[in-house]
Coordinates of C-alpha atoms in Angstrom, one line a residue:
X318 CA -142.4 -19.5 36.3
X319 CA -141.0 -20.9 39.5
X320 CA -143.2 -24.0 39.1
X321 CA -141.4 -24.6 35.5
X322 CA -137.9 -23.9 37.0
X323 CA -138.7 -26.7 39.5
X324 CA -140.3 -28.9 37.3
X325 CA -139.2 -28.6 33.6
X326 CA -139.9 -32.2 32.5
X327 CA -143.3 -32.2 33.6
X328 CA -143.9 -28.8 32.3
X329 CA -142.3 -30.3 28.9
X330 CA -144.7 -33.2 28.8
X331 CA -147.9 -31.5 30.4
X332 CA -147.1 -28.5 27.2
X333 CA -146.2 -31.5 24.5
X334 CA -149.6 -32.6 24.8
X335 CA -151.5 -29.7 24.9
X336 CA -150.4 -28.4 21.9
X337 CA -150.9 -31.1 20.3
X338 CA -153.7 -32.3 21.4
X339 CA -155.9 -28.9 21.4
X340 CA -157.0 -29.2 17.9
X341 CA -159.0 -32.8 18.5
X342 CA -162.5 -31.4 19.1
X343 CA -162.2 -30.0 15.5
X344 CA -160.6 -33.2 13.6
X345 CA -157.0 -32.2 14.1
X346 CA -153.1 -33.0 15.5
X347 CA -150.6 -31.3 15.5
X348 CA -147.2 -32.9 16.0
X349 CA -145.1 -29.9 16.8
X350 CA -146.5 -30.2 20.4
X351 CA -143.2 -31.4 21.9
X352 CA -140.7 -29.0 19.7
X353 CA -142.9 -25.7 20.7
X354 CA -142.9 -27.2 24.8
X355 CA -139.2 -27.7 24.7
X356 CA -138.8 -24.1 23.3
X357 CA -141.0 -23.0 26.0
X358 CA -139.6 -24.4 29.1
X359 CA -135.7 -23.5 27.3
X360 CA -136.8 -19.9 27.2
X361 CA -137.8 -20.2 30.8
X362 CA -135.3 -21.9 32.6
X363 CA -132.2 -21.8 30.7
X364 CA -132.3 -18.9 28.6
X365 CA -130.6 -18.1 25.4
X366 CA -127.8 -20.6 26.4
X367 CA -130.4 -23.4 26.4
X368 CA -132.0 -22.6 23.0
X369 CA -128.7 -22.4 21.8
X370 CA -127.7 -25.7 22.9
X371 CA -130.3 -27.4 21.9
X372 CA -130.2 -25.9 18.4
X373 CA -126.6 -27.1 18.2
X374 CA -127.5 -30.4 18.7
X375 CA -130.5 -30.3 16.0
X376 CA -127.6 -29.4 13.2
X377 CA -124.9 -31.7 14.8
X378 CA -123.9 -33.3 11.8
X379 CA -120.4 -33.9 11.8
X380 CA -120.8 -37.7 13.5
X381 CA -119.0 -40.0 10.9
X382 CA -120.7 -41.1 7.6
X383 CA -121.2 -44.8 8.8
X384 CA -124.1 -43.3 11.6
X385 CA -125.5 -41.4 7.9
X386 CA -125.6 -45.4 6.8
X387 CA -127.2 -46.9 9.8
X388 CA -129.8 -43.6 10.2
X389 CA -131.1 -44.7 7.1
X390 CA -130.2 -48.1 6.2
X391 CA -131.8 -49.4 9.4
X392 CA -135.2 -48.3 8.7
X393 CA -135.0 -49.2 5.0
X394 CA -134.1 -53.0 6.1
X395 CA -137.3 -52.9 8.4
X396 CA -139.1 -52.1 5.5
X397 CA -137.6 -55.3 3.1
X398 CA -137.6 -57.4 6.1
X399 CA -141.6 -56.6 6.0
X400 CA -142.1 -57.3 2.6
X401 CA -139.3 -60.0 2.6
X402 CA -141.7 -62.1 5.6
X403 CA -145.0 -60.5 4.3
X404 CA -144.1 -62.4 0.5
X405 CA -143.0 -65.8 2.6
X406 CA -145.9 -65.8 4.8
X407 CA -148.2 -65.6 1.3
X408 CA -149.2 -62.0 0.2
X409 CA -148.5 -61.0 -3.0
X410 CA -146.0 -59.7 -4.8
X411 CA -145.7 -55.8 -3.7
X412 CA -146.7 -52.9 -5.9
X413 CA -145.2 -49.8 -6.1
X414 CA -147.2 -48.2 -8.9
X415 CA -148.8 -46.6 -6.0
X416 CA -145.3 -44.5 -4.7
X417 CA -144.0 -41.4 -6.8
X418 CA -140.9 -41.8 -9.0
X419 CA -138.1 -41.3 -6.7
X420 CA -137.5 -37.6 -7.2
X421 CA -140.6 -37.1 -5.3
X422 CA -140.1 -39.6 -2.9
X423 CA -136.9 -37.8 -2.5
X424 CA -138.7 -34.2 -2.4
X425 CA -141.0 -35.7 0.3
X426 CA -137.9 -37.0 2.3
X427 CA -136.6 -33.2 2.5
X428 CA -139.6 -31.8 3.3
X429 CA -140.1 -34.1 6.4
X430 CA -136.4 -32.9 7.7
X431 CA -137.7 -29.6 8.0
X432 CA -141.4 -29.2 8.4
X433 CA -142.1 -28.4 12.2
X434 CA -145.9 -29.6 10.6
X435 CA -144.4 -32.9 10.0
X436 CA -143.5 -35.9 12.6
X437 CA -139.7 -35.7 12.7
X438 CA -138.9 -32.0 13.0
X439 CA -141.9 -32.0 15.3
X440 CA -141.2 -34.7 17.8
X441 CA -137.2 -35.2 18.0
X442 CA -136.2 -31.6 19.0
X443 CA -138.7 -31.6 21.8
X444 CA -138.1 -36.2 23.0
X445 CA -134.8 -36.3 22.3
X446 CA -133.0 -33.2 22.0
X447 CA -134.8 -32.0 25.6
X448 CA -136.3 -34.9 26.9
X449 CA -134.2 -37.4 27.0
X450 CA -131.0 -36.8 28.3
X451 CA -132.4 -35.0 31.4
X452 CA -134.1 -38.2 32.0
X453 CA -130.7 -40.2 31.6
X454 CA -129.3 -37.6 34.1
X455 CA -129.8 -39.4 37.0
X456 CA -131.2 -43.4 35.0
X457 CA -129.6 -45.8 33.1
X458 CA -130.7 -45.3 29.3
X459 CA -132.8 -48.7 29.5
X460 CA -134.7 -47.0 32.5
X461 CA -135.2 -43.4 30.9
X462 CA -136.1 -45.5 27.1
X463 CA -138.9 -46.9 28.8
X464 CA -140.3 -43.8 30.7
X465 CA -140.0 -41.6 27.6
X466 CA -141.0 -44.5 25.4
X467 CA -144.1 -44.4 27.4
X468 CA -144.7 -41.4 27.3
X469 CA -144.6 -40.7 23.6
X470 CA -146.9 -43.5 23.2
X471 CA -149.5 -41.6 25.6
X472 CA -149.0 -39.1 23.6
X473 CA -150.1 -40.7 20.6
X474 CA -153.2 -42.2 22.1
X475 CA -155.2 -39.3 20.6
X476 CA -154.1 -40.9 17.0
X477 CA -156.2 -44.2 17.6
X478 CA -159.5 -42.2 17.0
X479 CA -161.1 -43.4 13.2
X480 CA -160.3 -40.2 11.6
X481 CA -156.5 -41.2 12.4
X482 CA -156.3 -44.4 12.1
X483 CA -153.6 -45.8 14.3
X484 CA -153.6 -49.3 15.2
X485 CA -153.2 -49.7 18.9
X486 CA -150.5 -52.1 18.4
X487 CA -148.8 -49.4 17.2
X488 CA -148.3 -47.8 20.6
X489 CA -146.0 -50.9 21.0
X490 CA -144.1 -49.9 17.9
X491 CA -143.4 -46.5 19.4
X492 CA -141.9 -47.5 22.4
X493 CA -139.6 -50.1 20.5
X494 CA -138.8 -47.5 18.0
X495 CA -138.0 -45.3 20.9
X496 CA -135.0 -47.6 21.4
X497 CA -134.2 -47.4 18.3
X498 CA -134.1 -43.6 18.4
X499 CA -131.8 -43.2 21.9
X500 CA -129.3 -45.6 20.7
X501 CA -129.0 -43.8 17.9
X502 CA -128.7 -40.7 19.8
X503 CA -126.4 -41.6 22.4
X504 CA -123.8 -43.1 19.6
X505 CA -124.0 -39.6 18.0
X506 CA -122.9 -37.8 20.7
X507 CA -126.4 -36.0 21.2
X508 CA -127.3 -35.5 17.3
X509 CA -131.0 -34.7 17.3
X510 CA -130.5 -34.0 13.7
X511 CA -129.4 -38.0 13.2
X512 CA -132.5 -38.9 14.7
X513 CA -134.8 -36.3 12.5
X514 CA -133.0 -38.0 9.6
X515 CA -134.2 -41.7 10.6
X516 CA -137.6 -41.0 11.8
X517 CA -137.7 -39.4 8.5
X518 CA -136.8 -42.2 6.8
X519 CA -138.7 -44.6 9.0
X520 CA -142.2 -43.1 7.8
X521 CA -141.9 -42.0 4.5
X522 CA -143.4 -45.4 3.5
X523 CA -146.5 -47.3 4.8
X524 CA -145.6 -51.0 5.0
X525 CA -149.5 -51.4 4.2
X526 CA -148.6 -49.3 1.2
X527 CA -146.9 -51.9 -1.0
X528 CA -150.4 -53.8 -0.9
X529 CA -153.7 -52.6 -1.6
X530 CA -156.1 -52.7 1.4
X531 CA -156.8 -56.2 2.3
X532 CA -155.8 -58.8 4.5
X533 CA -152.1 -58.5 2.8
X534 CA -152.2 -54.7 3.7
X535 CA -152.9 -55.6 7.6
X536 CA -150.6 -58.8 7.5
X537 CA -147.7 -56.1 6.5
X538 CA -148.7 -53.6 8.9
X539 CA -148.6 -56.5 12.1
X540 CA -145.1 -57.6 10.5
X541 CA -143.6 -54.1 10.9
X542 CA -144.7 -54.0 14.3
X543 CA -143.3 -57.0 15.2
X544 CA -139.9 -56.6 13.3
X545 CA -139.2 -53.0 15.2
X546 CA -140.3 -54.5 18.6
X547 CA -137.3 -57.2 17.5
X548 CA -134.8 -54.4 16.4
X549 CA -135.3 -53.1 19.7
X550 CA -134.8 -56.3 21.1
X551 CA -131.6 -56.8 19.5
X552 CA -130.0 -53.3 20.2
X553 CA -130.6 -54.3 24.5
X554 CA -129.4 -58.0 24.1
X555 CA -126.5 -57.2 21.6
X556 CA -125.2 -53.3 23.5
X557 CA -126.5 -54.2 27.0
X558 CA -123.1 -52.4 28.5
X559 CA -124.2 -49.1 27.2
X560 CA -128.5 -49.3 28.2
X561 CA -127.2 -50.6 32.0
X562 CA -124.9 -47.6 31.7
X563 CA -125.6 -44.3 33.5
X564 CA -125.6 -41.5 30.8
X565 CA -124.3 -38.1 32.7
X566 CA -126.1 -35.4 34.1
X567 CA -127.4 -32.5 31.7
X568 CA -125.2 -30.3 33.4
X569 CA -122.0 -32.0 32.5
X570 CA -123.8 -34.1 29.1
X571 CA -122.6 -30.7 26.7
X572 CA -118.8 -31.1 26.7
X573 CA -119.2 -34.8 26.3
X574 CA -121.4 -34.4 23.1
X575 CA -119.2 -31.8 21.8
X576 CA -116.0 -33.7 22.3
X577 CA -116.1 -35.7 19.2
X578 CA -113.4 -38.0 19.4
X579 CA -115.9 -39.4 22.1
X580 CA -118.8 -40.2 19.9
X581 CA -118.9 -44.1 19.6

């Protein structure tokens, strides 16, 4: 316990990937790894007032409709940026006789915002609602992106074994997305729920999926890559005052997020 108390973010990571990674010698992953490690070390060295806090900020919704827009609308525009380049650079027209009318695509969307079995629910409570801003306690956001950005693509390394199927570019994807996601964030005044909603959004469709498997398919899946790894880009060259910025200590980051005529 005292070992936990002194060291919660190791603890966090060193549990994330344990419980994820336990079920590989029989075929599995589980991505609730990060969301049951946060819980864990909150129990431990915060107490009741740390769950609580950290379940405020997973139902923090009341952040201004135009962050509702970009949660979404970002990730959507990666996706017809892909196809848009895909089409140009000579791959077919896209299918989508493959995708469910949009009621289930809709159903699918719901179930993703509140499965702990799915990606969302099971990474953002545990990277960003916990992680992350006792990382900026003491960095500049640019510093503590790349240090968690890192270390969310370590923990997907399991993922590039065949029965997975993650492309090891991909790893470079989830660091650039991981810009995406403190941006995001930190604009929200500490929503984890605003994140859930845009990494929701961000893999309910497979570029590859709007082509059958072929060349198109992989040409589509490199595209992507390369077009978040440019988003990310963009939000350092184009907000560079807030990522050289010093985000406040956990201690004193509460009040901030909960005054809301604060949230940019």
């Amino acid at each position: 316990m005292s070992t936990v108390r002194r060291h919660p973010l190791i603890t966090f990571f060193v549990l994330a990937y344990a419980f994820s990674w336990w079920p590989l010698p029989f075929g599995g992953f589980l991505p609730l790894g990060p969301l049951v490690g946060a819980l864990i070390v909150l129990a431990i060295t915060e107490g009741r007032a740390g769950l609580w806090e950290l379940g405020s900020r997973m139902i923090r919704w009341r952040v201004g409709w135009i962050w509702y827009v970009v949660a979404l609308g970002l990730p959507l525009a990666v996706h017809l940026i892909t196809v848009a380049l895909n089409v140009a650079l000579g791959a077919g027209a896209p299918s989508l006789a493959q995708f469910s009318p949009l009621s289930g695509i809709i159903l699918v969307f719901a179930l993703r915002l509140v499965s702990p079995l799915d990606v969302p629910l099971g990474e953002e409570p545990g990277f960003r609602g916990f992680a992350l801003p006792r990382l900026q306690a003491a960095r500049s956001p640019l510093l503590a992106t790349l240090i968690l950005g890192v270390l969310v693509a370590v923990w997907h390394v399991p993922l590039l074994l065949p029965q997975f199927g993650l492309r090891p570019i991909e790893l470079l994807t989830t660091v650039a997305v991981t810009f995406w996601y403190t941006w995001l964030f930190d604009h929200t005044g500490g929503s984890v729920l605003m994140t859930i909603v845009a990494h929701a959004t961000e893999g309910i469709i497979e570029p590859s999926e709007f082509w059958a498997a072929g060349a198109a398919a992989a040409q589509g899946g490199l595209i992507y890559d390369v077009v978040w790894c440019a988003v990310a880009l963009g939000l350092v060259v184009f907000d560079w005052r807030f990522w050289r910025g010093l985000a406040p200590a956990p201690a004193t980051v509460q009040p901030m997020y909960e005054d809301e005529s604060r949230v940019r």
